[in-house]
Amino acid sequence: MIPVSGPYTVSEVGAGDPLTKSFQRMIAIPPQEGWGPEETIRGLQAAMAAYPDDPTILPQYLTAEALAKWSPAGPVTVIEDGFEVVPQTPRDTTGAVEKLQVKAQVVASIKEDDSYAPTAGSWDRPFDLVKVQGSGYRVKSLPTGLVLTNSDVMRAYRPTNLYYMSGNSQKQLVVDRVRLRLKPTESFAQTILERLLKPQTAALEGGAVTSSFPPGTKIESIRWSGEERVVINLSGPIDANDLSTEDSLRAQVRYSLSKNEVAKGRVIEMQLDGEPYFIDRPESDEGWLDDSGDSAYYVSKGAVHYMGKDGPAGVVPGPAGQPRDGYSNYTLSKEGTATSFVAATTSTGISVAKLAPEGQWQEVIQGTGLTPPTWHQDGSLWTYDTKNGFLLRYDPATGRGPERVSAPKLQGLDVTRLRIARDGVRVAVTTGKNTVQIGALTHDVSGTMLGNFQSLTTTETGKEILDVAWADDEHLLVLVGIKAGQILSQINVGDGETVGIPLEDQLTRLAAAGGRVLGEFSTDQGVKVMELNQDRQSWTAKIEQGAGTPLFPLG
């Protein structure tokens, strides 16, 4: 029996099924004759939450005129749960029209590309309701789009990581964070893969990433075969003889499912038009994600040192391992190659040295207004020339450069830091003292460009961003100084989800990779290097004194 007091939820159960996730589905009910204006508005909002599963209820809350003009298209507005419905005065004394104001705090918007954008502020909307004899109230007009509460989103949507191929020559996987609605008519595995067939979100458009699925690819079926095997049948213009496509397609499917706790640990059998295509086993790992290495380093008296499990472990070969004055902002290129380099800022520019006995320090970019250098997966070195407004790239392999890279959205901004993520696509940029933006390196016939900027976080006046570091390909560590001390946060660059990390002393510099976080701390006893423990709540000293500037490759 459906209660007449309002909407209710039904649990969708998928116990034991590795392809789906259990969730609660909103069941809305039509407006009731005995409801007042406020109950009608709350019923309307519940009908919005249920609309994708049952679009027949919401139209019953609208007059014919309102229904003719309304559309569910556009971003979904997410508001806090405790919204107010406030009667407006003076009221219509005839009782023919009731004017209400809905007041709430906005939480986010879910855009049409399924990206989740946190926001803040008030959300106030007027509503006019008319009384229909024997049927209760109806809404005279309704703005386009759906309005859901935060609880609606938590109940029906899941944060989901999709994986595409990087648009550069490195061909790594790049994560694209979306919010996907759970559907009672299909498994979550199918929801994920159906979305993976569509274009990436706006944050990664413009050639920043590509897909191994050619246009026209369809998912014919997904089934769970036995205890350990998932069978996916595709159709469409996939070349079964193209091994490179097979490898990258395999990676996109494996990571998009397993990283969302779907089909994790199971064999994935892929079919093409019902015929065997390939089999992917869960233990296979071909380095599609960050493979830069997680060996830790630090700097003491200008010399770069290895860090062992419990402390110092020696110096790097060549001049980079020798004491040196006047160098700062050290950064390391990709580890494990024959051409691994260290870069550092000097008073006249940026110099690099090969990590080899025969290596020599050489100034490769001149200037006094350069941001700290950052390495790309392809071996190139990047910086932003704040005096001239140029994004610069230098390639040690060729010795050419520095060359300018187009970054029109940075023109006129006070760029203070620029850090390329290990996926070789995303770029964190701080401007002034208070703002962090996330951009992407895009590619087209005209070349490479830094664009697609979206705001990640902005601090209040009186607070200052002191340092940023990529924790992994989807999280940025942001250190903020405040009057009372410091705040260290880990922010998901895809949806803004933020987790605080406690600090014990004054943190001056960050480095992170492979789940590890190192910090340079300033104490009464001097500068030391500490590592964040696995509990993410405490730190352990690694180098007690005489050391700073912790480093990871590409960090």
Coordinates of C-alpha atoms in Angstrom, one line a residue:
M1 CA 0.0 0.0 0.0
I2 CA 1.3 3.5 -0.9
P3 CA 1.1 5.9 2.0
V4 CA -0.9 9.1 1.3
S5 CA 1.4 11.1 3.5
G6 CA 4.1 11.5 0.9
P7 CA 6.8 9.8 -1.1
Y8 CA 8.7 6.8 0.1
T9 CA 11.8 4.8 -0.9
V10 CA 12.3 1.2 -2.0
S11 CA 15.6 -0.7 -1.6
E12 CA 16.9 -2.1 -4.8
V13 CA 18.8 -5.3 -3.8
G14 CA 21.7 -6.7 -5.7
A15 CA 23.3 -8.9 -3.0
G16 CA 26.0 -11.2 -4.3
D17 CA 25.9 -9.7 -7.8
P18 CA 29.3 -8.3 -8.7
L19 CA 27.9 -6.1 -11.5
T20 CA 25.6 -3.9 -9.5
K21 CA 25.2 -1.8 -6.3
S22 CA 22.3 -1.8 -4.0
F23 CA 20.5 1.6 -3.6
Q24 CA 17.2 3.1 -2.6
R25 CA 14.8 4.3 -5.2
M26 CA 12.4 7.2 -4.6
I27 CA 8.7 6.4 -5.2
A28 CA 6.8 9.7 -5.7
I29 CA 3.0 10.0 -5.4
P30 CA 0.7 12.5 -7.2
P31 CA -0.6 15.6 -5.4
Q32 CA -3.4 14.9 -3.0
E33 CA -6.7 16.8 -2.6
G34 CA -6.1 17.4 1.1
W35 CA -2.6 18.7 0.7
G36 CA -1.8 22.4 1.4
P37 CA 0.6 24.5 -0.7
E38 CA 3.7 23.5 1.3
E39 CA 2.9 19.8 1.0
T40 CA 2.4 20.2 -2.7
I41 CA 5.8 21.9 -3.2
R42 CA 7.5 19.1 -1.2
G43 CA 5.7 16.5 -3.2
L44 CA 6.8 18.2 -6.4
Q45 CA 10.5 18.1 -5.3
A46 CA 10.1 14.4 -4.5
A47 CA 8.6 13.9 -8.0
M48 CA 11.8 15.5 -9.4
A49 CA 13.9 13.0 -7.5
A50 CA 11.9 10.2 -8.9
Y51 CA 11.6 11.6 -12.4
P52 CA 14.3 9.7 -14.2
D53 CA 12.7 6.4 -13.1
D54 CA 9.1 7.5 -13.3
P55 CA 8.4 10.6 -15.4
T56 CA 4.6 10.3 -15.1
I57 CA 4.2 11.8 -11.6
L58 CA 5.8 15.2 -11.9
P59 CA 3.5 16.5 -14.7
Q60 CA 0.5 15.9 -12.4
Y61 CA 1.9 18.7 -10.2
L62 CA 1.8 21.3 -13.0
T63 CA -0.9 23.3 -14.8
A64 CA -1.2 22.6 -18.5
E65 CA 0.5 25.9 -19.2
A66 CA 3.4 25.1 -16.9
L67 CA 3.8 21.6 -18.3
A68 CA 4.0 22.9 -21.9
K69 CA 6.9 25.1 -21.0
W70 CA 8.9 22.9 -18.6
S71 CA 11.7 20.6 -19.6
P72 CA 14.0 18.3 -17.4
A73 CA 16.9 19.3 -19.6
G74 CA 19.9 21.1 -18.2
P75 CA 22.1 20.8 -15.1
V76 CA 20.6 19.2 -12.0
T77 CA 20.6 21.7 -9.1
V78 CA 21.6 20.1 -5.8
I79 CA 20.4 21.8 -2.6
E80 CA 20.7 21.0 1.1
D81 CA 18.1 18.8 2.6
G82 CA 16.5 21.2 5.0
F83 CA 14.9 23.6 2.5
E84 CA 12.2 26.0 3.6
V85 CA 8.9 26.7 2.0
V86 CA 7.8 30.2 3.1
P87 CA 4.3 31.6 2.4
Q88 CA 4.4 35.1 0.8
T89 CA 2.3 38.0 2.0
P90 CA -0.1 39.6 1.2
R91 CA -1.9 36.4 0.3
D92 CA -4.6 36.3 -2.4
T93 CA -7.8 36.7 -0.3
T94 CA -9.8 34.7 -2.8
G95 CA -7.7 31.6 -2.2
A96 CA -7.3 31.2 -6.0
V97 CA -3.5 31.7 -6.0
E98 CA -0.9 30.9 -3.3
K99 CA 2.5 32.4 -3.5
L100 CA 5.4 30.6 -1.9
Q101 CA 9.1 31.1 -1.7
V102 CA 11.5 28.1 -1.5
K103 CA 14.7 28.9 0.3
A104 CA 17.7 26.6 0.4
Q105 CA 21.5 26.5 0.3
V106 CA 22.8 25.2 -3.0
V107 CA 25.4 22.4 -2.8
A108 CA 26.4 21.6 -6.3
S109 CA 25.2 21.1 -9.9
I110 CA 25.4 17.9 -11.9
K111 CA 26.0 19.0 -15.5
E112 CA 24.7 17.4 -18.6
D113 CA 28.1 15.6 -19.1
D114 CA 27.6 14.1 -15.6
S115 CA 30.3 16.1 -14.0
Y116 CA 29.7 17.2 -10.4
A117 CA 30.5 20.8 -9.7
P118 CA 30.4 21.9 -6.0
T119 CA 29.2 25.4 -5.4
A120 CA 27.9 27.5 -2.5
G121 CA 25.3 30.2 -2.0
S122 CA 21.6 30.7 -1.5
W123 CA 18.9 29.3 -3.7
D124 CA 15.6 31.2 -3.6
R125 CA 12.7 30.5 -6.0
P126 CA 9.1 31.9 -6.0
F127 CA 6.3 29.5 -6.8
D128 CA 2.7 30.3 -7.7
L129 CA 0.1 27.6 -7.0
V130 CA -3.5 27.5 -8.0
K131 CA -6.3 25.5 -6.4
V132 CA -8.0 22.9 -8.7
Q133 CA -11.4 21.9 -7.5
G134 CA -11.4 18.4 -6.1
S135 CA -7.7 17.9 -7.0
G136 CA -5.6 20.0 -4.7
Y137 CA -3.0 22.6 -5.8
R138 CA -1.1 22.8 -9.1
V139 CA 2.1 24.8 -9.9
K140 CA 1.6 27.6 -12.4
S141 CA 5.3 27.7 -13.7
L142 CA 8.4 25.7 -13.1
P143 CA 12.0 26.7 -14.2
T144 CA 13.7 24.2 -16.5
G145 CA 15.7 21.4 -15.0
L146 CA 15.5 19.2 -11.9
V147 CA 16.1 20.2 -8.3
L148 CA 17.4 17.4 -6.0
T149 CA 18.3 17.4 -2.4
N150 CA 21.7 16.3 -1.2
S151 CA 20.1 13.1 0.2
D152 CA 18.5 12.4 -3.2
V153 CA 21.9 12.5 -4.9
M154 CA 23.5 10.4 -2.2
R155 CA 20.7 7.8 -2.5
A156 CA 20.5 7.6 -6.3
Y157 CA 23.9 8.6 -7.7
R158 CA 27.4 7.2 -7.3
P159 CA 30.8 9.0 -7.7
T160 CA 32.3 7.1 -10.6
N161 CA 35.8 7.1 -12.2
L162 CA 35.8 6.6 -16.0
Y163 CA 39.2 6.0 -17.7
Y164 CA 40.2 7.3 -21.1
M165 CA 43.5 7.3 -22.9
S166 CA 45.7 10.3 -22.7
G167 CA 45.8 12.4 -25.9
N168 CA 49.6 12.7 -25.9
S169 CA 52.2 10.2 -27.0
Q170 CA 52.6 8.6 -23.6
K171 CA 49.2 6.7 -23.8
Q172 CA 48.4 6.4 -20.2
L173 CA 45.0 6.2 -18.6
V174 CA 43.4 9.4 -17.4
V175 CA 40.6 9.4 -14.9
D176 CA 37.4 11.4 -15.5
R177 CA 35.2 11.7 -12.4
V178 CA 31.4 11.8 -12.9
R179 CA 28.2 11.2 -11.0
L180 CA 26.2 8.4 -12.5
R181 CA 22.6 7.6 -11.5
L182 CA 21.8 4.1 -10.5
K183 CA 19.1 2.5 -12.7
P184 CA 16.7 -0.2 -11.6
T185 CA 16.6 -1.5 -15.2
E186 CA 20.3 -2.2 -15.6
S187 CA 23.4 -3.3 -13.7
F188 CA 25.8 -0.6 -12.5
A189 CA 28.5 -2.3 -14.7
Q190 CA 26.3 -1.6 -17.8
T191 CA 25.7 2.0 -16.6
I192 CA 29.4 2.5 -16.3
L193 CA 30.3 1.1 -19.7
E194 CA 27.4 2.8 -21.5
R195 CA 28.8 6.1 -20.1
L196 CA 32.3 5.2 -21.1
L197 CA 31.1 5.0 -24.8
K198 CA 30.2 8.6 -24.6
P199 CA 32.6 11.6 -24.8
Q200 CA 34.6 12.7 -21.8
T201 CA 33.5 15.6 -19.6
A202 CA 34.3 19.2 -20.5
A203 CA 37.4 19.1 -18.3
L204 CA 39.1 16.7 -20.7
E205 CA 37.7 17.8 -24.1
G206 CA 39.7 19.2 -27.0
G207 CA 42.0 16.2 -27.5
A208 CA 43.2 15.9 -23.9
V209 CA 42.1 12.3 -23.9
T210 CA 40.8 9.8 -26.5
S211 CA 38.8 6.6 -26.3
S212 CA 39.6 3.2 -27.7
F213 CA 35.9 2.6 -28.5
P214 CA 35.1 3.7 -32.0
P215 CA 31.9 5.6 -32.6
G216 CA 29.0 3.2 -33.1
T217 CA 30.2 0.7 -30.5
K218 CA 27.3 -0.9 -28.5
I219 CA 27.1 -3.0 -25.4
E220 CA 24.8 -5.9 -26.3
S221 CA 24.9 -7.7 -23.0
I222 CA 26.8 -8.0 -19.7
R223 CA 26.4 -11.1 -17.6
W224 CA 28.0 -12.8 -14.7
S225 CA 29.2 -16.3 -15.6
G226 CA 29.9 -18.5 -12.6
E227 CA 31.8 -17.2 -9.6
E228 CA 34.8 -15.5 -11.2
R229 CA 33.9 -14.4 -14.7
V230 CA 32.2 -11.4 -16.2
V231 CA 31.2 -11.7 -19.9
I232 CA 30.7 -8.5 -22.0
N233 CA 29.4 -8.7 -25.5
L234 CA 30.2 -5.7 -27.8
S235 CA 29.1 -4.9 -31.3
G236 CA 30.2 -2.2 -33.7
P237 CA 33.2 -1.2 -35.9
I238 CA 36.0 -2.6 -33.6
D239 CA 39.0 -4.0 -35.5
A240 CA 39.6 -7.3 -33.8
N241 CA 43.0 -7.6 -35.4
D242 CA 44.3 -4.2 -34.0
L243 CA 46.4 -5.2 -31.0
S244 CA 47.0 -1.7 -29.8
T245 CA 43.2 -1.0 -29.7
E246 CA 42.7 -4.3 -27.9
D247 CA 45.2 -3.4 -25.2
S248 CA 43.9 0.1 -24.5
L249 CA 40.3 -1.0 -24.7
R250 CA 41.1 -3.8 -22.2
A251 CA 42.6 -1.2 -19.9
Q252 CA 39.7 1.2 -20.1
V253 CA 37.2 -1.5 -19.3
R254 CA 39.2 -3.1 -16.5
Y255 CA 40.0 0.1 -14.7
S256 CA 36.5 1.7 -15.2
L257 CA 34.9 -1.4 -13.6
S258 CA 37.4 -2.4 -10.9
K259 CA 38.2 1.1 -9.6
N260 CA 34.4 1.5 -8.9
E261 CA 34.3 -1.8 -7.0
V262 CA 32.5 -3.6 -9.9
A263 CA 33.7 -7.0 -11.2
K264 CA 36.8 -6.4 -9.0
G265 CA 39.1 -9.5 -8.9
R266 CA 37.2 -11.3 -11.6
V267 CA 38.2 -12.4 -15.1
I268 CA 36.7 -10.2 -17.8
E269 CA 35.8 -12.0 -21.0
M270 CA 35.2 -9.7 -23.9
Q271 CA 33.2 -10.8 -26.9
L272 CA 32.7 -9.1 -30.2
D273 CA 29.4 -9.9 -31.9
G274 CA 29.2 -13.0 -29.7
E275 CA 32.6 -14.2 -30.7
P276 CA 35.7 -14.3 -28.4
Y277 CA 37.7 -11.1 -28.5
F278 CA 40.0 -11.2 -25.5
I279 CA 40.2 -12.3 -21.9
D280 CA 41.6 -10.0 -19.2
R281 CA 42.7 -11.4 -15.9
P282 CA 42.6 -9.4 -12.7
E283 CA 46.3 -9.9 -11.9
S284 CA 47.4 -8.2 -15.1
D285 CA 49.0 -4.8 -14.6
E286 CA 50.6 -3.1 -17.6
G287 CA 51.4 0.3 -16.1
W288 CA 48.5 2.2 -17.6
L289 CA 48.4 4.4 -14.5
D290 CA 51.2 6.4 -13.0
D291 CA 54.5 4.5 -13.5
S292 CA 56.9 7.3 -12.6
G293 CA 58.3 5.5 -9.6
D294 CA 57.8 6.2 -5.9
S295 CA 61.4 6.3 -4.7
A296 CA 61.8 9.2 -2.3
Y297 CA 64.6 11.8 -2.3
Y298 CA 65.5 14.9 -0.3
V299 CA 67.9 17.8 -0.5
S300 CA 70.6 18.6 2.0
K301 CA 73.0 21.6 1.5
G302 CA 72.0 21.7 -2.2
A303 CA 72.8 18.0 -2.8
V304 CA 70.1 15.5 -3.8
H305 CA 70.0 12.4 -1.6
Y306 CA 68.2 9.1 -1.8
M307 CA 65.8 8.3 1.1
G308 CA 65.7 4.8 2.4
K309 CA 62.9 3.1 4.3
D310 CA 64.0 4.5 7.6
G311 CA 66.3 7.4 6.7
P312 CA 69.2 8.6 4.5
A313 CA 70.5 6.1 1.9
G314 CA 73.1 8.0 -0.1
V315 CA 73.5 10.7 -2.8
V316 CA 72.6 10.6 -6.5
P317 CA 75.5 10.3 -8.9
G318 CA 77.1 13.3 -10.6
P319 CA 77.0 17.0 -9.7
A320 CA 73.4 16.8 -8.6
G321 CA 74.6 14.8 -5.6
Q322 CA 77.2 17.4 -4.6
P323 CA 76.6 20.4 -2.2
R324 CA 75.6 23.6 -4.0
D325 CA 74.5 27.0 -3.0
G326 CA 71.9 29.2 -4.7
Y327 CA 69.7 26.4 -6.0
S328 CA 66.1 25.9 -4.9
N329 CA 62.7 24.4 -6.1
Y330 CA 64.3 21.0 -7.0
T331 CA 62.2 18.6 -9.0
L332 CA 62.9 15.2 -10.5
S333 CA 62.0 13.8 -13.9
K334 CA 60.6 10.3 -14.5
E335 CA 62.6 7.6 -12.7
G336 CA 64.1 4.5 -14.2
T337 CA 65.1 5.9 -17.6
A338 CA 68.5 6.5 -19.1
T339 CA 67.8 10.2 -19.2
S340 CA 66.6 11.0 -15.6
F341 CA 67.2 14.6 -14.7
V342 CA 66.9 17.0 -11.8
A343 CA 65.9 20.6 -12.3
A344 CA 66.3 23.6 -10.0
T345 CA 65.7 27.3 -9.9
T346 CA 68.6 29.7 -9.7
S347 CA 68.9 33.5 -9.5
T348 CA 69.1 33.7 -13.3
G349 CA 66.8 30.9 -14.5
I350 CA 66.3 27.1 -14.4
S351 CA 69.1 24.6 -14.6
V352 CA 69.1 20.9 -15.1
A353 CA 71.6 18.1 -14.5
K354 CA 71.5 14.5 -15.6
L355 CA 71.5 11.9 -12.8
A356 CA 74.7 10.3 -13.9
P357 CA 78.4 10.6 -13.1
E358 CA 79.0 12.5 -16.3
G359 CA 76.1 14.9 -15.8
Q360 CA 76.6 18.6 -15.6
W361 CA 74.4 21.5 -14.4
Q362 CA 73.3 23.5 -17.4
E363 CA 71.0 26.6 -17.5
V364 CA 68.2 25.7 -20.0
I365 CA 65.6 28.5 -19.4
Q366 CA 66.7 32.0 -18.6
G367 CA 64.6 34.5 -16.6
T368 CA 63.9 35.9 -13.1
G369 CA 60.1 35.6 -13.1
L370 CA 59.8 31.8 -13.6
T371 CA 57.5 29.5 -11.6
P372 CA 59.1 26.5 -10.0
P373 CA 59.9 23.9 -12.7
T374 CA 57.7 20.8 -13.3
W375 CA 58.3 17.7 -15.4
H376 CA 56.1 16.0 -17.9
Q377 CA 55.9 12.2 -18.4
D378 CA 57.4 12.7 -21.9
G379 CA 60.6 14.0 -20.3
S380 CA 60.0 17.7 -21.0
L381 CA 60.5 20.5 -18.4
W382 CA 57.8 23.2 -18.0
T383 CA 57.6 26.6 -16.3
Y384 CA 55.5 29.8 -16.6
D385 CA 57.3 33.1 -17.3
T386 CA 55.3 35.5 -15.2
K387 CA 57.1 38.6 -16.5
N388 CA 56.3 38.0 -20.1
G389 CA 53.2 35.8 -19.8
F390 CA 54.5 32.8 -21.6
L391 CA 54.1 29.1 -20.8
L392 CA 57.5 27.5 -21.7
R393 CA 58.6 23.9 -22.5
Y394 CA 62.1 22.6 -22.7
D395 CA 63.0 19.1 -24.0
P396 CA 66.4 17.8 -22.7
A397 CA 66.3 15.0 -25.2
T398 CA 66.6 17.4 -28.1
G399 CA 68.2 20.4 -26.4
R400 CA 65.7 22.6 -28.3
G401 CA 63.8 25.3 -26.6
P402 CA 62.5 26.7 -24.6
E403 CA 59.4 26.8 -26.8
R404 CA 56.2 28.7 -26.1
V405 CA 53.0 26.7 -25.5
S406 CA 49.7 28.5 -25.9
A407 CA 47.8 29.2 -22.7
P408 CA 45.5 32.1 -23.4
K409 CA 43.4 31.8 -20.3
L410 CA 46.5 32.6 -18.1
Q411 CA 47.1 35.9 -19.8
G412 CA 47.0 38.7 -17.3
L413 CA 46.8 36.4 -14.3
D414 CA 49.3 36.3 -11.5
V415 CA 50.5 32.8 -12.0
T416 CA 52.4 31.6 -8.9
R417 CA 52.7 27.8 -9.4
L418 CA 52.2 25.3 -12.2
R419 CA 52.3 21.5 -11.6
I420 CA 51.7 18.9 -14.2
A421 CA 50.0 15.7 -13.0
R422 CA 51.7 12.3 -13.5
D423 CA 49.1 11.4 -16.1
G424 CA 50.7 14.1 -18.4
V425 CA 47.3 15.7 -19.0
R426 CA 46.0 17.7 -16.0
V427 CA 47.8 20.8 -14.7
A428 CA 47.3 22.5 -11.4
V429 CA 47.8 26.3 -11.5
T430 CA 47.8 28.7 -8.6
T431 CA 47.1 32.3 -9.2
G432 CA 47.8 35.0 -6.7
K433 CA 47.7 33.9 -3.1
N434 CA 44.2 32.4 -3.0
T435 CA 43.1 30.4 -6.1
V436 CA 43.8 27.0 -7.5
Q437 CA 42.6 26.1 -11.0
I438 CA 42.8 22.7 -12.8
G439 CA 43.5 22.8 -16.5
A440 CA 44.4 20.2 -19.1
L441 CA 46.9 19.9 -22.0
T442 CA 44.8 19.6 -25.1
H443 CA 45.9 18.7 -28.6
D444 CA 44.7 19.5 -32.1
V445 CA 46.2 20.3 -35.6
S446 CA 47.6 23.6 -34.3
G447 CA 49.5 21.9 -31.6
T448 CA 49.4 21.6 -27.8
M449 CA 47.6 24.1 -25.6
L450 CA 46.9 24.5 -21.9
G451 CA 43.2 25.2 -21.4
N452 CA 39.9 23.7 -20.0
F453 CA 40.4 25.6 -16.8
Q454 CA 38.0 25.0 -13.9
S455 CA 38.3 26.5 -10.4
L456 CA 39.2 23.9 -7.7
T457 CA 39.4 26.0 -4.6
T458 CA 39.6 29.7 -3.5
T459 CA 40.7 30.7 0.0
E460 CA 39.2 33.6 1.9
T461 CA 41.0 36.9 2.3
G462 CA 43.6 36.6 4.9
K463 CA 44.5 33.0 4.0
E464 CA 47.2 32.0 1.6
I465 CA 48.0 29.0 -0.5
L466 CA 51.5 27.9 0.5
D467 CA 52.1 24.8 -1.6
V468 CA 50.3 22.3 -3.8
A469 CA 51.3 18.7 -4.8
W470 CA 49.7 16.0 -6.8
A471 CA 48.9 13.1 -4.5
D472 CA 47.9 10.9 -7.5
D473 CA 46.2 11.5 -10.8
E474 CA 42.9 12.6 -9.3
H475 CA 43.8 14.2 -6.0
L476 CA 45.7 17.5 -5.3
L477 CA 47.2 18.3 -1.9
V478 CA 46.7 22.0 -1.0
L479 CA 48.5 23.6 1.9
V480 CA 46.8 26.8 3.2
G481 CA 48.2 29.2 5.7
I482 CA 45.8 30.9 8.2
K483 CA 46.2 33.2 11.2
A484 CA 45.9 30.3 13.6
G485 CA 48.3 28.0 11.7
Q486 CA 47.9 25.8 8.6
I487 CA 45.3 23.6 6.9
L488 CA 46.3 20.7 4.7
S489 CA 43.6 19.3 2.4
Q490 CA 43.4 16.5 -0.2
I491 CA 40.9 17.5 -2.9
N492 CA 39.5 15.3 -5.7
V493 CA 40.0 17.4 -8.8
G494 CA 37.0 15.7 -10.5
D495 CA 34.3 16.6 -8.0
G496 CA 35.9 18.7 -5.2
E497 CA 35.5 16.1 -2.5
T498 CA 37.8 17.3 0.3
V499 CA 39.5 15.4 3.1
G500 CA 41.5 17.2 5.8
I501 CA 44.9 15.9 7.0
P502 CA 46.1 16.9 10.5
L503 CA 49.4 18.7 10.9
E504 CA 51.7 18.6 14.0
D505 CA 54.4 21.2 13.1
Q506 CA 54.9 24.0 10.6
L507 CA 54.8 22.5 7.1
T508 CA 56.8 24.3 4.4
R509 CA 56.9 22.0 1.4
L510 CA 55.0 18.9 0.1
A511 CA 55.7 15.9 -2.1
A512 CA 53.5 12.9 -2.8
A513 CA 53.4 9.8 -5.0
G514 CA 52.0 6.2 -4.8
G515 CA 49.9 6.9 -1.7
R516 CA 52.9 8.4 0.1
V517 CA 53.1 12.0 1.4
L518 CA 56.3 13.6 2.5
G519 CA 56.6 17.0 4.1
E520 CA 59.4 19.5 5.0
F521 CA 58.6 20.7 8.5
S522 CA 60.1 23.6 10.4
T523 CA 60.5 23.0 14.1
D524 CA 62.4 24.6 17.0
Q525 CA 65.1 22.0 16.4
G526 CA 65.4 22.9 12.7
V527 CA 64.1 21.5 9.4
K528 CA 63.2 17.9 9.1
V529 CA 61.5 15.5 6.6
M530 CA 58.4 13.6 7.8
E531 CA 56.1 11.1 6.2
L532 CA 52.3 10.8 6.6
N533 CA 51.4 7.5 8.2
Q534 CA 48.9 5.1 6.7
D535 CA 46.2 6.2 9.2
R536 CA 46.4 9.6 7.5
Q537 CA 46.2 11.1 11.0
S538 CA 49.9 11.3 12.1
W539 CA 53.4 11.8 10.8
T540 CA 56.7 10.0 11.4
A541 CA 60.1 11.7 11.1
K542 CA 62.3 10.2 8.4
I543 CA 65.2 12.7 8.3
E544 CA 65.6 14.4 11.7
Q545 CA 67.8 17.3 10.8
G546 CA 69.8 19.0 8.1
A547 CA 67.4 18.0 5.3
G548 CA 64.5 19.5 3.4
T549 CA 62.8 19.6 0.0
P550 CA 61.4 16.0 -0.1
L551 CA 61.0 14.8 -3.7
F552 CA 59.3 12.1 -5.7
P553 CA 59.9 11.6 -9.5
L554 CA 57.6 14.0 -11.3
G555 CA 56.5 15.4 -8.0

